[in-house]
Tab-separated table of C-alpha atoms and ligand atoms in Angstrom:
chain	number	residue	atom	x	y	z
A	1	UNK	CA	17.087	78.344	3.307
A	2	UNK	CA	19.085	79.098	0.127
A	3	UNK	CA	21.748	79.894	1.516
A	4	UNK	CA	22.323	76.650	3.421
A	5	UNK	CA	24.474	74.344	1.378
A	6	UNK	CA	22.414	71.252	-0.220
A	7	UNK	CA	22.681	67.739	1.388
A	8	UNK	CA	21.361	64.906	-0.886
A	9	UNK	CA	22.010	61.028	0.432
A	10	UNK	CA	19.869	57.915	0.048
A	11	UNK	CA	19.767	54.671	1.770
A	12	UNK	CA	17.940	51.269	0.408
A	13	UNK	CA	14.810	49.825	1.354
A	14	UNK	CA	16.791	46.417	1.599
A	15	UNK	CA	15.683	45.883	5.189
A	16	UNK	CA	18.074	44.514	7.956
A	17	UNK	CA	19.361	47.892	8.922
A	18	UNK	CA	22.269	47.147	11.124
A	19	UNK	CA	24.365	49.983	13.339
A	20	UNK	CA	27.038	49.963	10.242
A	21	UNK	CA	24.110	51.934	8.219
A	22	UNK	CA	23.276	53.821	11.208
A	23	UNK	CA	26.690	54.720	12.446
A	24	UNK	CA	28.103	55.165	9.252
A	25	UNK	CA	25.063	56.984	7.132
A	26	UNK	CA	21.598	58.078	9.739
A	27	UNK	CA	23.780	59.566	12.576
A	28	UNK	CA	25.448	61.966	10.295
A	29	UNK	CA	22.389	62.299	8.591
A	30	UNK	CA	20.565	63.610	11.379
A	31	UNK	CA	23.009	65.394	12.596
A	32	UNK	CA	23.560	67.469	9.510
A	33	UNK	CA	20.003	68.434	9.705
A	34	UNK	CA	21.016	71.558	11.831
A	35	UNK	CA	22.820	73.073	9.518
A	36	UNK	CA	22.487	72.053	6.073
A	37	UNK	CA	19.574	72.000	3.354
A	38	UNK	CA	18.793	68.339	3.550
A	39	UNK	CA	17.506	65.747	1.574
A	40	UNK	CA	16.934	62.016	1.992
A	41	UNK	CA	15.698	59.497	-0.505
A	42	UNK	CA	14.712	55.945	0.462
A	43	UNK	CA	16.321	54.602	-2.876
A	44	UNK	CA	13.374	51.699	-4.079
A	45	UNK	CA	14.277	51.650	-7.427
A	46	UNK	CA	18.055	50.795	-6.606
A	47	UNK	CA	16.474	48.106	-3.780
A	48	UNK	CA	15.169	46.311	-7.402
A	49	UNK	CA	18.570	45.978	-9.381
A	50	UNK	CA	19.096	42.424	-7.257
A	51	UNK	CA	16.320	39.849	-7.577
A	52	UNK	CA	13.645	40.717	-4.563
A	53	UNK	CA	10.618	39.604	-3.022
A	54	UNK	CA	7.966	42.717	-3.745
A	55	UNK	CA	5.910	42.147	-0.390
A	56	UNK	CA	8.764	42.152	1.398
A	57	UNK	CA	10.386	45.541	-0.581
A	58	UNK	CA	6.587	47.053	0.285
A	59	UNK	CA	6.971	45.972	3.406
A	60	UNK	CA	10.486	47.402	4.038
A	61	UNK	CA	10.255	50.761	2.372
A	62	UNK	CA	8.022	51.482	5.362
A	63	UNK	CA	9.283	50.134	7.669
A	64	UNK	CA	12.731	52.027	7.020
A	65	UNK	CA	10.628	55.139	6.738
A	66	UNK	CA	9.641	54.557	10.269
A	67	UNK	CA	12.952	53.998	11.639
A	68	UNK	CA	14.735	57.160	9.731
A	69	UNK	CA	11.777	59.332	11.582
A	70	UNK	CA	12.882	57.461	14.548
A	71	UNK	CA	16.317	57.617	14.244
A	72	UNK	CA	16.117	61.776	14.123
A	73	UNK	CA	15.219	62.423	10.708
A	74	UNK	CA	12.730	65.091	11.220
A	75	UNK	CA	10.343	65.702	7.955
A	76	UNK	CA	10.077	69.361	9.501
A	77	UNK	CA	13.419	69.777	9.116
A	78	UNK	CA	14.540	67.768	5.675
A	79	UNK	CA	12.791	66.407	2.767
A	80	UNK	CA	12.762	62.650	3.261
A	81	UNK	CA	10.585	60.518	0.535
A	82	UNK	CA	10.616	57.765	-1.376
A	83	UNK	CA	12.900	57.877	-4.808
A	84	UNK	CA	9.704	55.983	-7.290
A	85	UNK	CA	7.672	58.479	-6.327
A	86	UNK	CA	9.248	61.301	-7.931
A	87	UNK	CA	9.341	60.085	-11.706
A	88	UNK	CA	12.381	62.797	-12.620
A	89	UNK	CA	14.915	59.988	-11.158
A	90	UNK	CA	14.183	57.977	-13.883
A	91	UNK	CA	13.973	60.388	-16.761
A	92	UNK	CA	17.549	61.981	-15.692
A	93	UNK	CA	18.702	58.059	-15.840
A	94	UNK	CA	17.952	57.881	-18.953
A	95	UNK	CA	19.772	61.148	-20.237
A	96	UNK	CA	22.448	60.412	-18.429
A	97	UNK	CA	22.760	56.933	-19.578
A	98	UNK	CA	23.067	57.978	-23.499
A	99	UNK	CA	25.896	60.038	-22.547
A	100	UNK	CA	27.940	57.471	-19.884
A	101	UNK	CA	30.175	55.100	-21.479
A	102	UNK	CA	29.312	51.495	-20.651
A	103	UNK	CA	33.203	51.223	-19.340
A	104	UNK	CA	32.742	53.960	-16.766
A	105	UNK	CA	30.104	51.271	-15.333
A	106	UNK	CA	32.078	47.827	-15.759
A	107	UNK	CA	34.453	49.495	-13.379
A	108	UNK	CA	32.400	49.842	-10.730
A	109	UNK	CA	33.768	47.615	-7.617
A	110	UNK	CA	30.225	47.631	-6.293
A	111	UNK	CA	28.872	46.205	-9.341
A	112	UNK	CA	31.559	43.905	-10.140
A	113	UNK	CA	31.328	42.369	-6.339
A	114	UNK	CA	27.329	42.068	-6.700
A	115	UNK	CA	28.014	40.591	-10.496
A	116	UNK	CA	29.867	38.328	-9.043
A	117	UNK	CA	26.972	37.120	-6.280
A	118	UNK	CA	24.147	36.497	-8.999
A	119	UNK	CA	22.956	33.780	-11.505
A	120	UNK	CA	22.080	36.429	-13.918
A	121	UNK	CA	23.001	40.363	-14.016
A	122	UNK	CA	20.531	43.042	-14.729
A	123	UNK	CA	21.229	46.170	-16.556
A	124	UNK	CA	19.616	47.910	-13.763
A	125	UNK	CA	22.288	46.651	-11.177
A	126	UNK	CA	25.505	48.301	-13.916
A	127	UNK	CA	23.190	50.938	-14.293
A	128	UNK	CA	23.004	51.294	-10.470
A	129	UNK	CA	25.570	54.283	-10.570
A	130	UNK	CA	23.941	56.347	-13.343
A	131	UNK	CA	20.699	56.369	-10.811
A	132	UNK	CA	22.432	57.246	-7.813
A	133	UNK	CA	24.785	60.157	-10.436
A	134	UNK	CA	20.764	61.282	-11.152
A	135	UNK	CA	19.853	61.495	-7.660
A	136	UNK	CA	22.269	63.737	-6.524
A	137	UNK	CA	22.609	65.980	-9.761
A	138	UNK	CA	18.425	66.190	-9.592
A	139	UNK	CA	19.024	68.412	-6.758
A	140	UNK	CA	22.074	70.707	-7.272
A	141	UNK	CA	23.557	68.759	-4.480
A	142	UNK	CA	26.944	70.386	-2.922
A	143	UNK	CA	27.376	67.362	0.015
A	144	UNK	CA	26.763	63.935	-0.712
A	145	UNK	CA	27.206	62.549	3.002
A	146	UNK	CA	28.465	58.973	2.651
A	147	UNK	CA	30.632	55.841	3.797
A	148	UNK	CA	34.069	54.769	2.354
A	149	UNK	CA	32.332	52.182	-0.048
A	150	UNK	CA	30.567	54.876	-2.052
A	151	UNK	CA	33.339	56.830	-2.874
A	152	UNK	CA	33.692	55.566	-6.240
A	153	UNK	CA	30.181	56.678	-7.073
A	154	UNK	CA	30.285	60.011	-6.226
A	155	UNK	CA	33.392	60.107	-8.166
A	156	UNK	CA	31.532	58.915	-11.387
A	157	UNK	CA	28.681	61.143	-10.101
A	158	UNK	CA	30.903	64.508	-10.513
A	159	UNK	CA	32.200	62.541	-14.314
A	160	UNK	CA	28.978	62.370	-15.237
A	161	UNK	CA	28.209	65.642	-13.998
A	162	UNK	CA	31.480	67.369	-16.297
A	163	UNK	CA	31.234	65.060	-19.168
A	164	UNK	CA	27.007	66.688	-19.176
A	165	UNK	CA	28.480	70.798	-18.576
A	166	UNK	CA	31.276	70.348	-20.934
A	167	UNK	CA	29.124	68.826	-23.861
A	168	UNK	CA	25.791	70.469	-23.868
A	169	UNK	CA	26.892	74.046	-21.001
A	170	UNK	CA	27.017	74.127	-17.820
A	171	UNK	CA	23.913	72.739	-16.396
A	172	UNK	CA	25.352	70.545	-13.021
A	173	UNK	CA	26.801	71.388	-10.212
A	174	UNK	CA	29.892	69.097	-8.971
A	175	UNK	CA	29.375	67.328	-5.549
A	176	UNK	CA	31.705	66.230	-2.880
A	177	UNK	CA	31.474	63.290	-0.771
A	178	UNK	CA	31.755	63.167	2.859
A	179	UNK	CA	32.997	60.740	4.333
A	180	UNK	CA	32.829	60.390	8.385
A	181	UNK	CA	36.459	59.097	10.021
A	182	UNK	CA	34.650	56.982	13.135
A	183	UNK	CA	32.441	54.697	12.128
A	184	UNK	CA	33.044	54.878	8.499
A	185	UNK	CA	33.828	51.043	8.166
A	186	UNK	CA	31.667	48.391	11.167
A	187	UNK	CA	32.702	45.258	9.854
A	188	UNK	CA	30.820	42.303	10.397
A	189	UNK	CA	31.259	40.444	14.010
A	190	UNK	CA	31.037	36.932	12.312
A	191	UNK	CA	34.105	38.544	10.183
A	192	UNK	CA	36.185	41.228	10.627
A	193	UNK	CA	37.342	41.625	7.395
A	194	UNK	CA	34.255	42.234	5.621
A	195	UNK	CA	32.235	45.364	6.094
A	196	UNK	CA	29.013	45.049	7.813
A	197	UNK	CA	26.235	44.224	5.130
A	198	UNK	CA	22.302	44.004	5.187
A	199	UNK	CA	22.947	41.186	2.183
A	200	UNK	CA	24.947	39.121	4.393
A	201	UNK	CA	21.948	37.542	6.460
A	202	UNK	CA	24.109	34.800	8.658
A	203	UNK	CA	22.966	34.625	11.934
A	204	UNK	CA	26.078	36.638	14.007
A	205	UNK	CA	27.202	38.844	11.233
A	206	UNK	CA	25.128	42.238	12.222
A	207	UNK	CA	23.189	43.952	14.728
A	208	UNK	CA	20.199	45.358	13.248
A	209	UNK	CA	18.312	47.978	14.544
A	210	UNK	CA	15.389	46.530	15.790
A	211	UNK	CA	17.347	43.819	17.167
A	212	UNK	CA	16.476	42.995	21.045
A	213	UNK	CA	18.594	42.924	23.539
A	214	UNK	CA	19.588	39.273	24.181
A	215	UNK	CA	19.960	39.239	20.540
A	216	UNK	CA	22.201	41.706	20.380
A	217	UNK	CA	24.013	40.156	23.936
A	218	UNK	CA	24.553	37.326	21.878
A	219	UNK	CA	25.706	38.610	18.701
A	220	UNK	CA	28.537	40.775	20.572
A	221	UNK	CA	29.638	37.830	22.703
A	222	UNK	CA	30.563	35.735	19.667
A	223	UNK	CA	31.950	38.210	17.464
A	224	UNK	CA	34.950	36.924	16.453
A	225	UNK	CA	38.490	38.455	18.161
A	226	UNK	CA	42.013	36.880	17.985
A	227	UNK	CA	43.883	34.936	20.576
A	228	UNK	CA	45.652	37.590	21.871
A	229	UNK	CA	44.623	40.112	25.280
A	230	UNK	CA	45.160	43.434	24.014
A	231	UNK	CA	42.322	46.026	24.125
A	232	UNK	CA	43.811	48.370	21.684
A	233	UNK	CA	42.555	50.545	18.667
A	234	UNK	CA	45.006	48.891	15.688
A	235	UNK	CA	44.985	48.498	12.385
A	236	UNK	CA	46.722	45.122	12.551
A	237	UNK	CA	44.893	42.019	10.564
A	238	UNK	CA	44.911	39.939	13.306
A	239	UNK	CA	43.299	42.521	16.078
A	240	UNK	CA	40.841	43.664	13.339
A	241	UNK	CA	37.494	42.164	15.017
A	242	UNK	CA	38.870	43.845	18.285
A	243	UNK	CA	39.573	47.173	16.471
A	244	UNK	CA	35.413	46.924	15.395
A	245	UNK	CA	34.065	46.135	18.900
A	246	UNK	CA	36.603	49.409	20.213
A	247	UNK	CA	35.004	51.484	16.565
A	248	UNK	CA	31.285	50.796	17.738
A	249	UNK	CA	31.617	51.173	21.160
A	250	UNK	CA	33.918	54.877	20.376
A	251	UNK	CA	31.186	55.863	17.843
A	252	UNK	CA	28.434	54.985	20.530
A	253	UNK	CA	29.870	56.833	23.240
A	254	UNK	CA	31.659	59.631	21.547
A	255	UNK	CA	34.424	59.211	23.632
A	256	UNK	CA	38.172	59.669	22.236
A	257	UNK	CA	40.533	56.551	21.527
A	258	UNK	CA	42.820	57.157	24.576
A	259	UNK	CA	39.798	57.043	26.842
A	260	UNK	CA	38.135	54.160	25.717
A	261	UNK	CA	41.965	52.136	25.856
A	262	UNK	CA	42.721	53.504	28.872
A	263	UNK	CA	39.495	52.145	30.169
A	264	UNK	CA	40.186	49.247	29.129
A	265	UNK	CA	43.756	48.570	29.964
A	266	UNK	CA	43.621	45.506	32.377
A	267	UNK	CA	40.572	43.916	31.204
A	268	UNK	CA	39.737	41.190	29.119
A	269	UNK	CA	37.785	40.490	25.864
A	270	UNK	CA	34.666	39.299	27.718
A	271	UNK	CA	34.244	42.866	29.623
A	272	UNK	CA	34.910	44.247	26.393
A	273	UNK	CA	32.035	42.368	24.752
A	274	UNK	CA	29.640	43.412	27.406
A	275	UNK	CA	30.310	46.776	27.809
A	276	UNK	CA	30.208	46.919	24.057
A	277	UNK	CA	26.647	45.680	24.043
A	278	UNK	CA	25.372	47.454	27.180
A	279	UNK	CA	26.256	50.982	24.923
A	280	UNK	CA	24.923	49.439	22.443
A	281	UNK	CA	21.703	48.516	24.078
A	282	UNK	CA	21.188	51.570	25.161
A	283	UNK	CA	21.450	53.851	22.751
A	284	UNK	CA	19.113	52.073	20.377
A	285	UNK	CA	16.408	51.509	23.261
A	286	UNK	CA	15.344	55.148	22.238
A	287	UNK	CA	15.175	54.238	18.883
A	288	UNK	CA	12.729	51.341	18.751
A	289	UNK	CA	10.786	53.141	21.187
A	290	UNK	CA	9.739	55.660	18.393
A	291	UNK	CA	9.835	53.457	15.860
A	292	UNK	CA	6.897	51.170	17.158
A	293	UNK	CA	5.224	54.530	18.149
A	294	UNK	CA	5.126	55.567	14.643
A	295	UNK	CA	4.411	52.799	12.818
A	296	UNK	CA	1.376	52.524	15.218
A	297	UNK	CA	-0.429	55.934	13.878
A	298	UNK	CA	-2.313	54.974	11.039
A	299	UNK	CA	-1.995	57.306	7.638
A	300	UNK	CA	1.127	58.953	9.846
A	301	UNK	CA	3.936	57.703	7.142
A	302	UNK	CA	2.107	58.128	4.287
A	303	UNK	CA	1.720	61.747	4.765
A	304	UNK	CA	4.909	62.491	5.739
A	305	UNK	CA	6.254	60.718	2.326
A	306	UNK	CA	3.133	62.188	0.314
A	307	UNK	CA	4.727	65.682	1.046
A	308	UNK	CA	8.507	64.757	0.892
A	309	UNK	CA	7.649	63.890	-2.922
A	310	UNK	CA	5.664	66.663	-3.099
A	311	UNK	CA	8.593	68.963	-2.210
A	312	UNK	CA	11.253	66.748	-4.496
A	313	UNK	CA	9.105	66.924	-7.500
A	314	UNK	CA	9.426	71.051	-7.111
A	315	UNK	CA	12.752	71.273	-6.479
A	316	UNK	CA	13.991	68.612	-9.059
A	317	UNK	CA	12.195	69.891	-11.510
A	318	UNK	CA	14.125	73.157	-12.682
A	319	UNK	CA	17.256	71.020	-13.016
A	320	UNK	CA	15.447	67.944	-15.349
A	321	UNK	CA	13.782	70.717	-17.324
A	322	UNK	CA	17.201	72.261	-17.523
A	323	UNK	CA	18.670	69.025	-18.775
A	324	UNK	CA	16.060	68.206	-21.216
A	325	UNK	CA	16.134	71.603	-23.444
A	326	UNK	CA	20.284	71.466	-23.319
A	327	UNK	CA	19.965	68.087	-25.205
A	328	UNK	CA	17.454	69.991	-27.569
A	329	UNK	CA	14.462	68.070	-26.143
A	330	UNK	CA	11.216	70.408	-27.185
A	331	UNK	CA	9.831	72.060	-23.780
A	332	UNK	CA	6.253	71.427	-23.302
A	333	UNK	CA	4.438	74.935	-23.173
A	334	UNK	CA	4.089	74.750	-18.890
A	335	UNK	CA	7.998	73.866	-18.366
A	336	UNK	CA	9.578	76.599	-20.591
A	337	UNK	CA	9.546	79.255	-17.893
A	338	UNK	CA	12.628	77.387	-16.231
A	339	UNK	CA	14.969	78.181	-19.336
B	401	ATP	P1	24.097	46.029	0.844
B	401	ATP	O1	24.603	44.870	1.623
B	401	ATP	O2	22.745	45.775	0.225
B	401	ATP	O3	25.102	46.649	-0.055
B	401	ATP	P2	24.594	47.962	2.886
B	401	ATP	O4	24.451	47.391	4.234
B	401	ATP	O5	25.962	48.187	2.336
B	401	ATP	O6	23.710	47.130	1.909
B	401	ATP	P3	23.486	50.385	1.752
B	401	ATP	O7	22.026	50.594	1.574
B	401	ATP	O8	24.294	50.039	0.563
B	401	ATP	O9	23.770	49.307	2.881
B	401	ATP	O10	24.097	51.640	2.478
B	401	ATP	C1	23.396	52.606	3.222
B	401	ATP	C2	24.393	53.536	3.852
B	401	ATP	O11	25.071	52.882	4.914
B	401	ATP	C3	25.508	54.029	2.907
B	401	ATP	O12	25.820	55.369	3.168
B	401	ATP	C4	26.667	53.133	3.235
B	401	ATP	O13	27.899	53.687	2.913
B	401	ATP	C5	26.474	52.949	4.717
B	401	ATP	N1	27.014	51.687	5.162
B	401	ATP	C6	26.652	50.466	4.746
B	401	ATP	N2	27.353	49.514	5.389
B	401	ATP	C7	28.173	50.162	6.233
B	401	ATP	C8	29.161	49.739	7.179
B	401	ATP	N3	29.413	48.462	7.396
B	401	ATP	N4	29.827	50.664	7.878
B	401	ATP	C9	29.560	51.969	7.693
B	401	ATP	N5	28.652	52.439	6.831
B	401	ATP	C10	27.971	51.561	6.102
B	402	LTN	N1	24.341	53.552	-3.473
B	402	LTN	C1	24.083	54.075	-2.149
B	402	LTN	C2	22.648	54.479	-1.938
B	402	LTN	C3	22.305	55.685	-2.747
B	402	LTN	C4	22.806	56.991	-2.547
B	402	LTN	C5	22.201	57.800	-3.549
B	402	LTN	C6	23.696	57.562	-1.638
B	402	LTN	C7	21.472	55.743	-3.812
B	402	LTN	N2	21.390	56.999	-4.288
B	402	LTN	C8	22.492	59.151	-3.648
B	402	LTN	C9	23.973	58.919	-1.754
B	402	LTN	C10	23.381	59.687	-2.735
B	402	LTN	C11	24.490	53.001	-1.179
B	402	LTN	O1	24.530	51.859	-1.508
B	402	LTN	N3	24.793	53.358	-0.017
């Protein structure tokens, strides 16, 4: 088990998952499972840095549980809880927030892009990054399995990391993203350009997990193309929304780039569209199978997320106990074995 190198990611309760999140964070996820140390927060106390409904956060954080079992995430096989319920998040926030300086944070293109959506700005949402920098360090985390947008964090992660080891000893270990090549980027149908968010809720921009499949017919066959005929992979501006519907339907199928245009050499954007959605379709038929299964066993979630905390608290605490006596925080009696 040790010897396995440690995984740490985390995904918000925000709700809407669409196959960006899936193809671009759970696949990986799961797949890593095999042969890494693995562990996945559901990231609630992130979901709250942006105004929010609480029934509907509730409501989300289990049903995203459900769909990360059903999705492959096997509790067997990873820890996978819920990031409130293990309180050492929050106290490693706070030391790390006494030693990040507030420019680090006013940097952030996340944060400046969600700034610039809302009426008011909470320090939670430029404190965002310090939380995330805790929930990876918590863990002695090696790979922090990612997509291109979170780069930037994992970055300040490993600052916060040094800037902690270089003024009070070596306490952190320095992560590494990794970042996937296909299916790092969906962009939305509605818009090419833009990446594929669960905060963009217009009615064509996503296709969301639980999605059925007319839904998801109809989403496909107005995503938005160009005027031209060619079905190729490109990077051009103009064939971006093509370039997507060719990304989802490669990362759906596996299949290599020369395949997929040689397959479609000849024929036009509406085949493409509905080929697109029939993979599409299909592979996430499996999916929603499970997931009504499991949200169907009563008490099933809760124990799976009552142990995945359990097994967080124990390994996060060596490392927070760790932190707290290097800033010359007095031990209570029970925690001084760990220095
Ligand atoms: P929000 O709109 O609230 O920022 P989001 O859709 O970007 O939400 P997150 O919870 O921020 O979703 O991200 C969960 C995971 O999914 C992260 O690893 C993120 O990089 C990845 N991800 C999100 N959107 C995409 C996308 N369009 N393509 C690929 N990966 C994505
Ligand atoms: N900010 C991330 C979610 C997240 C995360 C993490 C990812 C919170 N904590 C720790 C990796 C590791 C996002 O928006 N995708």
């Amino acid at each position: 088990m040790s010897e396995r190198k440690i995984v740490f990611s985390g995904i918000q309760p925000s709700g809407n998952l669409h196959i960006g999140n899936y193809l671009g964070a759970i696949k990986r996820w799961v797949e890593m499972q095999d042969q890494y140390d693995c562990i996945y927060c559901i990231v609630d106390m992130h979901a709250i840095t942006v105004p929010h409904d609480p029934k509907v956060l509730h409501e989300t954080t289990l049903e995203l549980a459900a769909l990360l079992i059903a999705c492959g995430i096997d509790p067997e096989r990873c820890v996978l809880f819920v990031q409130s319920h293990v309180s050492a998040h929050a106290e490693m926030t706070w030391i790390f927030n006494c030693i990040t300086p507030l420019g680090w944070l006013e940097r952030m293109t996340q944060y400046k892009e969600k700034a610039a959506r809302q009426e008011s700005v909470s320090t939670g949402l430029l404190d965002y990054p310090v939380l995330q920098a805790s929930d990876i360090l918590l863990y002695q985390t090696d790979l922090v399995p990612v997509g291109e947008d979170q780069r930037q964090h994992i970055e300040l992660t490993r600052d916060i990391a040094g800037r902690f080891n270089h003024l009070f000893g070596e306490t952190f270990k320095l992560p590494e993203a990794l970042i996937s090549e296909v299916g790092a980027r969906v962009m939305g149908l509605d818009d090419p350009t833009k990446k594929m968010s669960k905060s963009i809720t217009s009615r064509y921009h996503a296709i969301r997990l639980l999605d059925d499949p007319d839904t998801i017919r109809t989403a496909i066959r107005r995503a938005v193309t160009d005027s031209g005929r060619e079905i190729i992979f490109s990077d051009a501006p103009e064939k971006a929304g093509v370039n997507n519907l060719l990304t989802i339907y490669q990362a759906f199928t596996g299949k290599s780039r020369e395949e997929i245009e040689a397959h479609f050499a000849g024929k036009g954007y509406g085949d493409l569209k509905r080929e697109v959605a029939e993979v599409v379709i299909e592979a996430l038929r499996p999916i929603q199978e499970r997931y009504r299964a499991i949200r169907a066993e009563r008490g099933y979630i809760d124990e799976i997320l009552r142990r995945g905390a359990e097994e967080a608290r124990r390994r996060s605490e060596p490392t927070l106990t760790q932190a707290k006596h290097r800033v010359g925080f007095v031990l209570p009696e029970e925690l001084q074995h760990h220095v």
